[in-house]
XYZ file of C-alpha atoms in Angstrom:
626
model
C 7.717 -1.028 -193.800
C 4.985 -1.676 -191.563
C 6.573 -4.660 -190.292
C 9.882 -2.888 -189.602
C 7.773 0.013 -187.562
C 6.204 -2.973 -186.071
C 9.311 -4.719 -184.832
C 10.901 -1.252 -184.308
C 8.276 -0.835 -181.748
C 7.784 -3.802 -179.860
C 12.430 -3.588 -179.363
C 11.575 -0.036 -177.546
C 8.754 -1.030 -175.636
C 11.296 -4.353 -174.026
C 13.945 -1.922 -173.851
C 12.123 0.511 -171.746
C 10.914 -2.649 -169.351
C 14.577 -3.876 -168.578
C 15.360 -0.535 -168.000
C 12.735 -0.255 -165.530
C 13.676 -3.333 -163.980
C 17.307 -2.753 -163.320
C 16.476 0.456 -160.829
C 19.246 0.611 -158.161
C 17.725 0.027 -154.886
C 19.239 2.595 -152.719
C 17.920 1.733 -149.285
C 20.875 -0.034 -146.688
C 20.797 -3.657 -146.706
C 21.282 -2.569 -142.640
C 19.848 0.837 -141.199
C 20.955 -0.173 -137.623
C 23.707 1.566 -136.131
C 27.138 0.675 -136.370
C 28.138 -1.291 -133.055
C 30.693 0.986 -131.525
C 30.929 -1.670 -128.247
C 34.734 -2.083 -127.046
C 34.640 -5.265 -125.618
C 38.153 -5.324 -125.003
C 37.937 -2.522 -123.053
C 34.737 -4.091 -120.876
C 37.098 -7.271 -120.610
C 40.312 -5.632 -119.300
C 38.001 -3.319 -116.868
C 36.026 -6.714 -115.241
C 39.587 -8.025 -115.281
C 41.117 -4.641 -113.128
C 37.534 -5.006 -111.140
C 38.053 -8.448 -109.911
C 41.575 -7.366 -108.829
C 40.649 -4.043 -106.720
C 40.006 -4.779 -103.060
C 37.269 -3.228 -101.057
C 37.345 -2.637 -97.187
C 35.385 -5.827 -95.619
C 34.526 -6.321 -91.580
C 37.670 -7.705 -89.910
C 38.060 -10.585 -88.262
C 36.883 -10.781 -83.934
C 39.842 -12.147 -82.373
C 42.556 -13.246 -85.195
C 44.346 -10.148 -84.874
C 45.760 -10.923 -81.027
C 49.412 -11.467 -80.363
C 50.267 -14.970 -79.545
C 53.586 -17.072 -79.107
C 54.690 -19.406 -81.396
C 52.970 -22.398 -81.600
C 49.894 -21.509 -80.119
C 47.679 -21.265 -82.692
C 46.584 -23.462 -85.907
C 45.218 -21.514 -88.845
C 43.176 -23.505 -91.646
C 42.193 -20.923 -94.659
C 39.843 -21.243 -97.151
C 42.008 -23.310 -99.686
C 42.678 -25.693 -97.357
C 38.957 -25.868 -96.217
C 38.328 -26.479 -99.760
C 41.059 -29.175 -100.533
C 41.223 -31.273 -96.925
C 39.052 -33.966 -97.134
C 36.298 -32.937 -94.604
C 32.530 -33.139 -95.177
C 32.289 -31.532 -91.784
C 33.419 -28.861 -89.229
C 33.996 -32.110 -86.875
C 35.719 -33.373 -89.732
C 38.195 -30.557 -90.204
C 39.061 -30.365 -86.350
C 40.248 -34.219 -86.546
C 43.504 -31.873 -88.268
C 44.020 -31.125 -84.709
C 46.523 -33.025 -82.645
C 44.908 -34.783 -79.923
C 41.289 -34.637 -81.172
C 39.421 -37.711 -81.012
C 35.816 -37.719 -83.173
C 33.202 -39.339 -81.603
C 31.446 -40.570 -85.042
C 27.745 -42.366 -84.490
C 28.246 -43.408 -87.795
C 28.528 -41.951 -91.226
C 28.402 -38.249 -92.677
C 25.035 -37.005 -90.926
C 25.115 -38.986 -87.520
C 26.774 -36.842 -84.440
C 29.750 -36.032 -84.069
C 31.164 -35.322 -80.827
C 35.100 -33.789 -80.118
C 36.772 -35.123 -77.193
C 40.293 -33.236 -76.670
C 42.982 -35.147 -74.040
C 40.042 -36.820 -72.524
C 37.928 -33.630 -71.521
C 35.020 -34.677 -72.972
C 32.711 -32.406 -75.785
C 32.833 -29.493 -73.484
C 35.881 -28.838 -73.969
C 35.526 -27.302 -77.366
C 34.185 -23.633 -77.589
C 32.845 -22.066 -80.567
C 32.496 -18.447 -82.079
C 30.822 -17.624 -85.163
C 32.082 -14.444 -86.802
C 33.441 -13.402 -83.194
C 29.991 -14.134 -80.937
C 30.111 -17.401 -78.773
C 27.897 -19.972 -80.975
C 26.169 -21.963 -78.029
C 24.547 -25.302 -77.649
C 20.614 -25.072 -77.871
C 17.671 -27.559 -78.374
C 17.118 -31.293 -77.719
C 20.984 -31.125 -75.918
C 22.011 -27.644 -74.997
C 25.276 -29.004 -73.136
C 27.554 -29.491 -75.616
C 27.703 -28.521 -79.682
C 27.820 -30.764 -82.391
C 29.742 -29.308 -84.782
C 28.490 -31.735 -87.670
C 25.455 -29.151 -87.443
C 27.739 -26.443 -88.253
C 27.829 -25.287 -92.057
C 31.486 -25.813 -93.405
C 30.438 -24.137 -97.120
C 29.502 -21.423 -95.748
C 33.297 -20.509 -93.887
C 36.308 -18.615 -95.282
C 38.796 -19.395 -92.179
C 39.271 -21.620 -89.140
C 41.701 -20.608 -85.865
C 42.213 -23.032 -83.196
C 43.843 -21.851 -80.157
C 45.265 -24.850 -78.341
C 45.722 -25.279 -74.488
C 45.857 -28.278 -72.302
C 42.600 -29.587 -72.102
C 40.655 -26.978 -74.174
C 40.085 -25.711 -77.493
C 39.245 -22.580 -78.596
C 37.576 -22.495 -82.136
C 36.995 -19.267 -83.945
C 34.880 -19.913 -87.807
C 34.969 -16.776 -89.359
C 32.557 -16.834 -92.729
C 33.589 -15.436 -95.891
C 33.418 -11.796 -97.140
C 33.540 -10.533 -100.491
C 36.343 -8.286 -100.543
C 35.957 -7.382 -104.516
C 33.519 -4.841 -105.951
C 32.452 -7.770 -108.732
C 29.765 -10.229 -107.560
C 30.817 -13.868 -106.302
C 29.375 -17.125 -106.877
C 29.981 -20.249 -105.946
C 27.766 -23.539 -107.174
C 28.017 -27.257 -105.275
C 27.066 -30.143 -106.149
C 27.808 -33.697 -104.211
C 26.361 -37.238 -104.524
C 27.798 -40.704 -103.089
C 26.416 -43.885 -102.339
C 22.947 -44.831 -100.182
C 21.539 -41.841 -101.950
C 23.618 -39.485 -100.557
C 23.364 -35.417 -101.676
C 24.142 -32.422 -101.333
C 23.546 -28.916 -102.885
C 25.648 -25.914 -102.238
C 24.886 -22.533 -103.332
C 26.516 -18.783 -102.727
C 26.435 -15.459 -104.400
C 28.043 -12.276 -102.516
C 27.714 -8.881 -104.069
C 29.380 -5.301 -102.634
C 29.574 -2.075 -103.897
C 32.620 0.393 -103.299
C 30.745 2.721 -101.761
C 29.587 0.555 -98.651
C 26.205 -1.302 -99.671
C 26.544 -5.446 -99.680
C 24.163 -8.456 -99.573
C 25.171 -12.549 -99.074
C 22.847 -15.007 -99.611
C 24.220 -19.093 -99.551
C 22.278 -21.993 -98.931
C 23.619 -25.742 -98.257
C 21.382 -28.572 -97.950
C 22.530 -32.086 -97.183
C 20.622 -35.519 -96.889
C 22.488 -38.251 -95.567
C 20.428 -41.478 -95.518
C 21.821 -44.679 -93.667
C 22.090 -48.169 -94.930
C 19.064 -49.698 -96.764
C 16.270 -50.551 -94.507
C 17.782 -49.045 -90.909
C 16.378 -45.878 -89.464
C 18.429 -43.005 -88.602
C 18.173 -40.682 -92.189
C 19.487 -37.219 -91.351
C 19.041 -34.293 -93.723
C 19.733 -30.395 -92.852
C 18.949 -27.763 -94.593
C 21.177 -24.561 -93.342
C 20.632 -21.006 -94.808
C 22.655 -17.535 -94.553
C 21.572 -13.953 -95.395
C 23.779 -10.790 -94.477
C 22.899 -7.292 -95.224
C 26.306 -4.998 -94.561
C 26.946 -1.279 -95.137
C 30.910 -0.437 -94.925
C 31.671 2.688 -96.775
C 35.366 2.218 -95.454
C 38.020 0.078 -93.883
C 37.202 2.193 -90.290
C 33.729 1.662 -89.930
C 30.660 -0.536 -90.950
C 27.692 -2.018 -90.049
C 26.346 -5.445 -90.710
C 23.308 -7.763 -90.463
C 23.683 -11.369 -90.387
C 20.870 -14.214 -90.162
C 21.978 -18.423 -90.409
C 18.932 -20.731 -90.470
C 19.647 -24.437 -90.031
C 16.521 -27.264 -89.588
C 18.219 -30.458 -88.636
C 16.316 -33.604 -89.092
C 18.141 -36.175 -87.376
C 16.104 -39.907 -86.815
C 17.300 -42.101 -83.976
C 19.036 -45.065 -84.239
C 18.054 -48.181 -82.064
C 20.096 -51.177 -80.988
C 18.548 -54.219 -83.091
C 16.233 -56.681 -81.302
C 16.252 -54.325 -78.306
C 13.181 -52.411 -77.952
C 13.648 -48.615 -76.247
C 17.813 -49.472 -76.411
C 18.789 -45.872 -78.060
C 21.912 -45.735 -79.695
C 21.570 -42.203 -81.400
C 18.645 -39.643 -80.022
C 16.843 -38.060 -82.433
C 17.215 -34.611 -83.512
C 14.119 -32.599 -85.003
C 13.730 -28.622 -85.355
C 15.007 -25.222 -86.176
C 17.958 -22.765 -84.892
C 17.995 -19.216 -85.593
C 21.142 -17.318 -85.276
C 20.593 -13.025 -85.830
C 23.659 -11.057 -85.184
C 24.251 -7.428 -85.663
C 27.462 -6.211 -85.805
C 28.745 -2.548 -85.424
C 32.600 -1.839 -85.879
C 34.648 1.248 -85.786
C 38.642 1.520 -86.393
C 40.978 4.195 -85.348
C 44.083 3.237 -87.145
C 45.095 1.540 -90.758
C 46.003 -2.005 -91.455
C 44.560 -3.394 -88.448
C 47.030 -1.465 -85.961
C 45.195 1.337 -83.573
C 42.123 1.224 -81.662
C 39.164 -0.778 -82.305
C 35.601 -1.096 -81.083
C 33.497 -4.024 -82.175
C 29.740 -3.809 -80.883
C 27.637 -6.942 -81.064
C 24.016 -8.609 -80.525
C 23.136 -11.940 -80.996
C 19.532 -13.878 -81.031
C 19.614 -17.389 -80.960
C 16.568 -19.378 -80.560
C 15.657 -23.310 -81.318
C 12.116 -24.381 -81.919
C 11.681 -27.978 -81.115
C 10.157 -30.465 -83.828
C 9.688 -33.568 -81.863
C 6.198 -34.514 -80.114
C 5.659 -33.840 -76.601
C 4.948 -37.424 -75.662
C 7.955 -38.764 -77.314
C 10.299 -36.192 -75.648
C 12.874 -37.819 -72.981
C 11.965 -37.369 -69.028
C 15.088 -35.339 -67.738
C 16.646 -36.726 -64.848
C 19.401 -37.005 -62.343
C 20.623 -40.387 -61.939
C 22.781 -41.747 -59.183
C 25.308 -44.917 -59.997
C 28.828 -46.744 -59.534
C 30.585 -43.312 -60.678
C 28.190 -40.640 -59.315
C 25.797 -38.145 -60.213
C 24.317 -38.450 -63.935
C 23.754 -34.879 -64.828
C 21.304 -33.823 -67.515
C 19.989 -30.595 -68.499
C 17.619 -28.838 -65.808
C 17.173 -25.554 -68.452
C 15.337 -26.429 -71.595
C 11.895 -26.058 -71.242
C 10.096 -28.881 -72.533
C 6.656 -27.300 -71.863
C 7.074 -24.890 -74.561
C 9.475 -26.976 -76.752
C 11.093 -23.704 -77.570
C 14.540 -21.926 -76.145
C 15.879 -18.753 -76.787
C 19.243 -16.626 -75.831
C 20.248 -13.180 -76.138
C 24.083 -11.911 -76.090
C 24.870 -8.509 -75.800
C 28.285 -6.922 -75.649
C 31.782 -5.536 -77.544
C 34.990 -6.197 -78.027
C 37.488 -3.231 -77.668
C 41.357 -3.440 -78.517
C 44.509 -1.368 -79.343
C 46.954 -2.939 -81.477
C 50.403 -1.961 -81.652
C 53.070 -3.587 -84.534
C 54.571 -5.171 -81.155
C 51.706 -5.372 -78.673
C 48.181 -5.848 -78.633
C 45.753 -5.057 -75.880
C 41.993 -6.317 -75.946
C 38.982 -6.927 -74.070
C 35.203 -8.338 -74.752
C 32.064 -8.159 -72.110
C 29.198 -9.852 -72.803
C 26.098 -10.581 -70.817
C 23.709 -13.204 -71.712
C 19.651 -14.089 -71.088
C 20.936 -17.257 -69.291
C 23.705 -20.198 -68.533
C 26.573 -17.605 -68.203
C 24.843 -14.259 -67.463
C 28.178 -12.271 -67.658
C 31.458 -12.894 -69.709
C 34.289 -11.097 -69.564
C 37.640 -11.629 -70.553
C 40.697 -9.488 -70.880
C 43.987 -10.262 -72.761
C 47.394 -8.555 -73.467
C 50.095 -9.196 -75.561
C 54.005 -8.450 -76.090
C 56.734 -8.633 -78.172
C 59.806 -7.240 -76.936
C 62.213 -8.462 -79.760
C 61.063 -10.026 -82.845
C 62.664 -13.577 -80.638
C 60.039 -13.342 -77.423
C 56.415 -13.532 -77.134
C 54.590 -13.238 -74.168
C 50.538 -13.321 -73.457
C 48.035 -13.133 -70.743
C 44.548 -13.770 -70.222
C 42.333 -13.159 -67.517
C 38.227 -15.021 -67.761
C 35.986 -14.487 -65.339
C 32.524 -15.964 -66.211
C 29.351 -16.014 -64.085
C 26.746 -18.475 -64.358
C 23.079 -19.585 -63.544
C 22.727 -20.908 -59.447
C 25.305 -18.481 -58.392
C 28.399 -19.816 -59.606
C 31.601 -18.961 -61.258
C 34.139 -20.127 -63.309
C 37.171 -17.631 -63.179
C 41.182 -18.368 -64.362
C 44.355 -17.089 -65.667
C 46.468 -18.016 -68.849
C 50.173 -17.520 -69.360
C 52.079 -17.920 -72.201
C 55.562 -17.439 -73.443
C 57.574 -18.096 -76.751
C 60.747 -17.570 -78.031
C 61.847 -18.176 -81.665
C 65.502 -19.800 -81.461
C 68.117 -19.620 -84.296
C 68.489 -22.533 -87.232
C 64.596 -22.914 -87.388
C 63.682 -23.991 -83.636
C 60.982 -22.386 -81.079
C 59.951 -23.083 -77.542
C 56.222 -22.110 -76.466
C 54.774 -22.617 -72.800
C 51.430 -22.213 -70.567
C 50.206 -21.935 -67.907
C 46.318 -21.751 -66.846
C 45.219 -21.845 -63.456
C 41.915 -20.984 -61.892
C 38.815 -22.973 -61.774
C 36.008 -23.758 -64.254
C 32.453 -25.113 -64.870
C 32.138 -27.432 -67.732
C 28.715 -27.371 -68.190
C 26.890 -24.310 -67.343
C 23.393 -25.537 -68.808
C 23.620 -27.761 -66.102
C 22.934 -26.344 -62.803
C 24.234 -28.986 -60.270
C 27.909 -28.840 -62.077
C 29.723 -26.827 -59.668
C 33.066 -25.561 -60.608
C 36.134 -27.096 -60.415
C 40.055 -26.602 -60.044
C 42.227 -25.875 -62.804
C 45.949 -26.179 -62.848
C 47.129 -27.271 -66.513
C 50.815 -26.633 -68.124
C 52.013 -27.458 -71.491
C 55.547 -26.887 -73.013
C 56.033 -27.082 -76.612
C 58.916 -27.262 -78.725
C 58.907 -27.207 -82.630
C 61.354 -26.802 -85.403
C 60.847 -25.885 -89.127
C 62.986 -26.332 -92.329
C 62.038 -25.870 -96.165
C 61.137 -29.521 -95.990
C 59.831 -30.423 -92.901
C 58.161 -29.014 -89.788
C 58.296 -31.173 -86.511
C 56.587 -30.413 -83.386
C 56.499 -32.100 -79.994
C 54.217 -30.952 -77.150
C 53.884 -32.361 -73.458
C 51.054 -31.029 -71.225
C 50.207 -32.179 -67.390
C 46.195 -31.475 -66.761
C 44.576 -31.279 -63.727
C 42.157 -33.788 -62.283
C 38.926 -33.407 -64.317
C 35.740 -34.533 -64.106
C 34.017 -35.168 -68.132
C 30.538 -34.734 -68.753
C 28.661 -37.549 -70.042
C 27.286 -37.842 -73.718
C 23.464 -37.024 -74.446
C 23.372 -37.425 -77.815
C 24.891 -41.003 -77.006
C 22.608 -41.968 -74.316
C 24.920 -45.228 -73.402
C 27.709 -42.903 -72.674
C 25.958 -41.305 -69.396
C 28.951 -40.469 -67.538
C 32.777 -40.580 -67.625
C 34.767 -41.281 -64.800
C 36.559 -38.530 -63.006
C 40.127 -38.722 -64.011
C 43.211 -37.489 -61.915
C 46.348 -35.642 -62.703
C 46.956 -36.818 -66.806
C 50.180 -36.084 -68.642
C 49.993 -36.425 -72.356
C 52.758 -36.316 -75.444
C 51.610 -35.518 -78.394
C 53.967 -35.357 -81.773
C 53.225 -33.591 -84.985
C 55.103 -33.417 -88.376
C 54.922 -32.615 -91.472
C 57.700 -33.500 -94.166
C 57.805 -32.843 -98.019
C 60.716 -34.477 -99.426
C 59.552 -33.557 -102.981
C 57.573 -30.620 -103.822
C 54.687 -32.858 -105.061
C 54.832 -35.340 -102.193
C 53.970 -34.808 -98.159
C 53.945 -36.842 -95.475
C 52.391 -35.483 -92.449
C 50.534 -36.854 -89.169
C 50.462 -36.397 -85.708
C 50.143 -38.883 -82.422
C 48.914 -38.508 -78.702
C 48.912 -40.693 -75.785
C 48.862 -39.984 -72.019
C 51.697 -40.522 -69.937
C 50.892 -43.012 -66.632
C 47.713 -43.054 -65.658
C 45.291 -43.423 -68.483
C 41.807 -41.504 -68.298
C 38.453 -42.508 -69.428
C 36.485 -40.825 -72.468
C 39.198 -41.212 -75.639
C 41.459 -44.294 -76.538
C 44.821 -44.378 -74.854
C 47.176 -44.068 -78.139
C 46.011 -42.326 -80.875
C 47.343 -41.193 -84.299
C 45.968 -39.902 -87.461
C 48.731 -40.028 -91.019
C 48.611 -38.691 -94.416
C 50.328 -39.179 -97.751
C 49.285 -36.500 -100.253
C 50.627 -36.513 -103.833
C 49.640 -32.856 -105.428
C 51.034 -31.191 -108.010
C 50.731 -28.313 -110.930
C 51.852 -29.953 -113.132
C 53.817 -26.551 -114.134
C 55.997 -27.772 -117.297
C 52.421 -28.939 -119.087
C 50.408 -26.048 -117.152
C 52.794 -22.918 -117.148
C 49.825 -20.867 -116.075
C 49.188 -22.837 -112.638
C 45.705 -22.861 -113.756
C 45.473 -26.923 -113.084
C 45.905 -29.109 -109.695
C 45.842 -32.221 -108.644
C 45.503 -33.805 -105.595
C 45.653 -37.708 -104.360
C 45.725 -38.442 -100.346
C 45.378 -41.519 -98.478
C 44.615 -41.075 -94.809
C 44.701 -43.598 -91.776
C 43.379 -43.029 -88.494
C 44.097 -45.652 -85.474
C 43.478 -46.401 -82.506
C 44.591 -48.788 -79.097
C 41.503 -50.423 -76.971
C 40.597 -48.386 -74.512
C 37.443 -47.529 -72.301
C 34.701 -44.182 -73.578
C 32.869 -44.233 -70.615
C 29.976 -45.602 -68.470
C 26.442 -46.652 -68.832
C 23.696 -45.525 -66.032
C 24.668 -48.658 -63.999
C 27.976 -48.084 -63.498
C 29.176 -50.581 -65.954
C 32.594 -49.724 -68.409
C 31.776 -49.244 -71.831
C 34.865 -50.594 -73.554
C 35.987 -49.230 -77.536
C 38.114 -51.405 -78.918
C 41.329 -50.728 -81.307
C 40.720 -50.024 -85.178
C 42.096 -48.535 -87.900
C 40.092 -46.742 -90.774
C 41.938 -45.814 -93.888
C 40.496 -42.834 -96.204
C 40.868 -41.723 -99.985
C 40.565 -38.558 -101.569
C 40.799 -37.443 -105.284
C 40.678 -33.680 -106.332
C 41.592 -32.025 -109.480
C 40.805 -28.346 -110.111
C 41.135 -26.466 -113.497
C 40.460 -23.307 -113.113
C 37.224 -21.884 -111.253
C 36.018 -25.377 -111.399
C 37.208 -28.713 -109.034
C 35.741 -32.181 -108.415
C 36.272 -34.962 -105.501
C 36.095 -38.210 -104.553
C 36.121 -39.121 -101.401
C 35.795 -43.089 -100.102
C 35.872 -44.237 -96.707
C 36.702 -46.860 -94.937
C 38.605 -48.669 -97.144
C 39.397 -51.800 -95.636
C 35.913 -52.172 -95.003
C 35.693 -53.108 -91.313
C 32.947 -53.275 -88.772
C 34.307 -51.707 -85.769
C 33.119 -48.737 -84.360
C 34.273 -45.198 -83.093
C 31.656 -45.377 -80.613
C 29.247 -48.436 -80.204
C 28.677 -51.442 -81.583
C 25.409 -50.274 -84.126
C 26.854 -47.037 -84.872
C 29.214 -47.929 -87.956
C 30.468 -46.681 -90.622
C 29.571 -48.292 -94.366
C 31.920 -50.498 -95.945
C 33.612 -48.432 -98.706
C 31.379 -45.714 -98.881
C 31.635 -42.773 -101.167
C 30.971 -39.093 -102.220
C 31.661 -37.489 -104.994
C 30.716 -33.884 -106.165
C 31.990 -30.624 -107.761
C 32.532 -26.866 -107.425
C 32.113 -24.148 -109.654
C 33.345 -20.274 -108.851
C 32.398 -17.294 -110.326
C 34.165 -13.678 -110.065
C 31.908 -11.163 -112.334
């Protein structure tokens, strides 16, 4: 019995433990909240975000009323997908342009257009003239200029002249944008790219981008170039009618020179060595909607250029008197301080009607040009005729002037075909940061006729220029003057034809008629085959591209210019053949990009100044919306 009470016992006392032991914990394996997040409703609202435009600063100068044919617009996808490393690059897209290339990516590169020399090419920056400054403040180079950093590229073409308006981008979304670049090629070549834009819709925006490039030459030569450009923008613009914005572009070119083997103190290249500043403030106000209405755009500009390059080492400027005539150099950069600086002040006011536009901009300036002024009107009758006028009279250092008068007409004919002239006569100084060039006469006409199809697009232009007289090259010290040329005639020819959707052929070709002037090769031409496609049957979305162009550029012998003694500097013929590779998928492309294919020797400029056999870049782009 005892044992049974024993055992009885010990059961109740296990019993009683298990029990204990299977207690329901009652605490949540998770306290935390439940996660009410709709991230399908966050998705579709970035996704309405990055659709929703905001009111941006409009463009100085693209909204005036031109004929037909008068202007060439290059927007931000084609920026993107033409295969140019540079802004001198890009304008080689322009009939008639010949690229004075002292070499590679890097080395200058200076635009001659129907033999006019580098001068005739003008700038403006987000609508304020972007001048010449530092070590040569005669003409721009506009491998200096940063080609990331710009959304949209108008060149207004007359005979003789190019106008060149660079208009950077603007975020016109309330969601941030980014953009990320990356670039490498052959001798070490890079480049980084950088940009992130942010606005808000009630006014309130910063930019910041960055692009640095380093370009050295072939193993063991001098002449290395790197640059290292920078932009910052503050900007208020509560609404499409008025704004307020703050811009500032840094650039610190570092350019070496190259020198003529075995030749001691031959330059080929001068050096390059310092730091531009370029501050603009810009004030707008709109009267009307959609760009039609009044419109008053107020503007100050700051540019100054601190010079990097010893004292001792810095050219003697001088005027030099040979076979051809006065070599002019720059009498207005102080080499005593090694530093320059210019002011602009002025506005632009217009009224723009769906059939006429009226506008006018004054500026006056700390030196070279001290007042600027320039009036223009257009009209459209019938939706057939154009008509323009312009009216510059500019005022320079030492009392003189350069003052003239531009015509133009268009009419748009039936079955595709139009018919644009000009007509600009006045009188003009080249150089104006050079005070012994003295004006001279102007009396240049240009008639061009162009037809368009679904296909193709064919244009044919013939312009008869006044005798002009170039000025010579700095940067290329060899090139120190061009003869005066007389009356020139030129022809140039442009088409463009896509006989399949994936496939165009397009080029152009210029040559002067009779008489054949110094300072640009006597025939020149410039082709492209592009294959590029969507591949839409695979890709229905369009969200893939592809695009493969082979480019050739040639030349006939002909004669750039003069040395200091008089003495012809012959160029002789060459052809240079180009490939590019891009793909895109998405926010995100890649290149290649090889020149010089055939791998010759010759020269755009002088002998010394090539460019490498076969050389290559290669790089890619990301961009970012939100």
């Amino acid at each position: 019995m005892r044992r049974l009470s024993l055992a009885a016992a010990l059961l109740l006392a296990t019993r009683a433990a298990t029990l204990d032991a299977q207690v329901i914990d009652t605490a949540r394996v998770d306290s935390l909240r439940r996660d009410t997040t709709d991230y399908t409703g966050l998705f579709i609202k970035a996704q309405l975000d990055a659709r929703r435009l905001i009111p941006v600063a409009p463009r100085i100068g693209a909204g005036t009323l031109l004929p037909p044919l008068s202007r060439l617009v290059i927007d931000r996808d084609s920026i993107l997908w033409h295969n140019a490393e540079t802004v001198g690059d890009l304008l080689t897209k322009v009939p008639g342009v010949f690229l004075l290339r002292g070499g590679w990516t890097g080395r200058p590169e200076l635009p001659t257009y129907q033999a006019h020399g580098a001068t005739s090419v003008e700038y403006l920056l987000d609508g304020i003239p972007y001048l010449p400054i530092g070590q040569d403040s005669v003409m721009v180079d506009p491998s200096m200029l940063p080609l990331s950093f710009l959304d949209r590229v108008e060149v207004e073409r007359m005979p003789g002249r190019l106008r060149v308006l660079l208009f950077t981008r603007r975020n016109d979304r309330s969601v941030p944008y980014s953009r990320i670049g990356i670039a490498s090629g052959d001798l070490q070549y890079a480049r980084y790219q950088g940009v992130l834009q942010k606005r808000s819709p009630k006014g309130p925006g910063l930019a910041v981008a960055f692009d640095h490039l380093a370009v050295p030459v072939q193993r063991g030569d001098p002449g290395a170039y790197s640059n290292t450009q920078g932009l910052v923008r503050l900007e208020y613009i509560p609404s499409a009618r008025r704004g307020a914005e703050v811009q500032l572009l840094l650039s610190g070119p570092d350019r070496e020179a190259i020198l003529a083997s075995g030749r001691t103190g031959d330059t080929l290249s001068r050096p390059r060595h310092g730091s531009r500043k370029d501050l603009l403030a810009h004030v707008f106000l709109l009267g009307g909607a959609n760009g039609m209405g009044p419109r008053l755009d107020l503007l100050v500009g700051r540019t100054h250029w601190t010079d990097h390059i010893e004292k001792d080492s810095t050219r003697i400027l001088t005027e030099v008197t040979n076979a051809t005539g006065v070599v002019r150099t720059d009498t207005t950069y102080s080499l005593r301080e090694h530093t320059r600086g210019v002011t602009q002040v002025g506005g632009v006011a217009g009224y723009r009607l769906a059939a006429a536009s009226l506008d006018g901009s004054l500026f006056w300036r700390s030196t070279w040009t001290p007042l600027d002024l320039r009036l223009r009107g257009g009209l459209a009758p019938t939706r057939r005729v154009t008509a323009s006028l312009d009216a510059v009279y500019l005022r320079h250092d030492a009392s003189r002037t350069s003052k003239w008068v531009i015509a133009r007409g268009g009419i748009t004919l039936p079955l595709g075909f139009a018919v644009s002239g000009l007509w600009r006569k006045g009188s003009e100084v080249s150089a104006p940061a050079i005070r012994t060039d003295s004006a001279q006469a102007v009396d240049d006409r240009s008639l061009t006729l162009g037809w368009r199809s679904r296909f193709a697009q064919v244009e044919g232009s013939y312009s008869s220029n006044s005798a002009f007289r170039p000025v010579g090259y700095d940067q290329y010290p060899a090139l120190a003057a061009i003869t005066p040329s007389g009356r020139s005639e030129w022809l140039t020819l442009n088409a463009r034809i896509a006989p399949r959707q994936w496939l165009v052929l397009d080029g152009w070709y210029s040559t002067p008629q009779g008489s054949r002037p110094e300072g640009q090769p006597p025939t020149h031409s410039n082709l492209n085959a592009t294959i590029q496609s969507k591949f839409l049957p695979t890709f229905t979305s369009g969200i893939f591209n592809l695009k493969l162009q082979m480019s050739m550029e040639n030349w006939s012998p002909g004669t750039l210019g003069r040395d200091r003694a008089g003495t012809p500097l012959a160029l002789k013929g060459a052809t240079y053949l180009r490939g590019y590779i891009g793909f895109q998928i998405g926010a995100f492309s890649a290149y290649y990009d090889r020149y010089n294919l055939q791998g010759t020797d010759l020269t755009y400029v002088l002998p010394g100044l090539r460019i490498p056999r076969y050389a290559s870049t290669f790089g890619v782009r990301w961009e970012f919306l939100n």
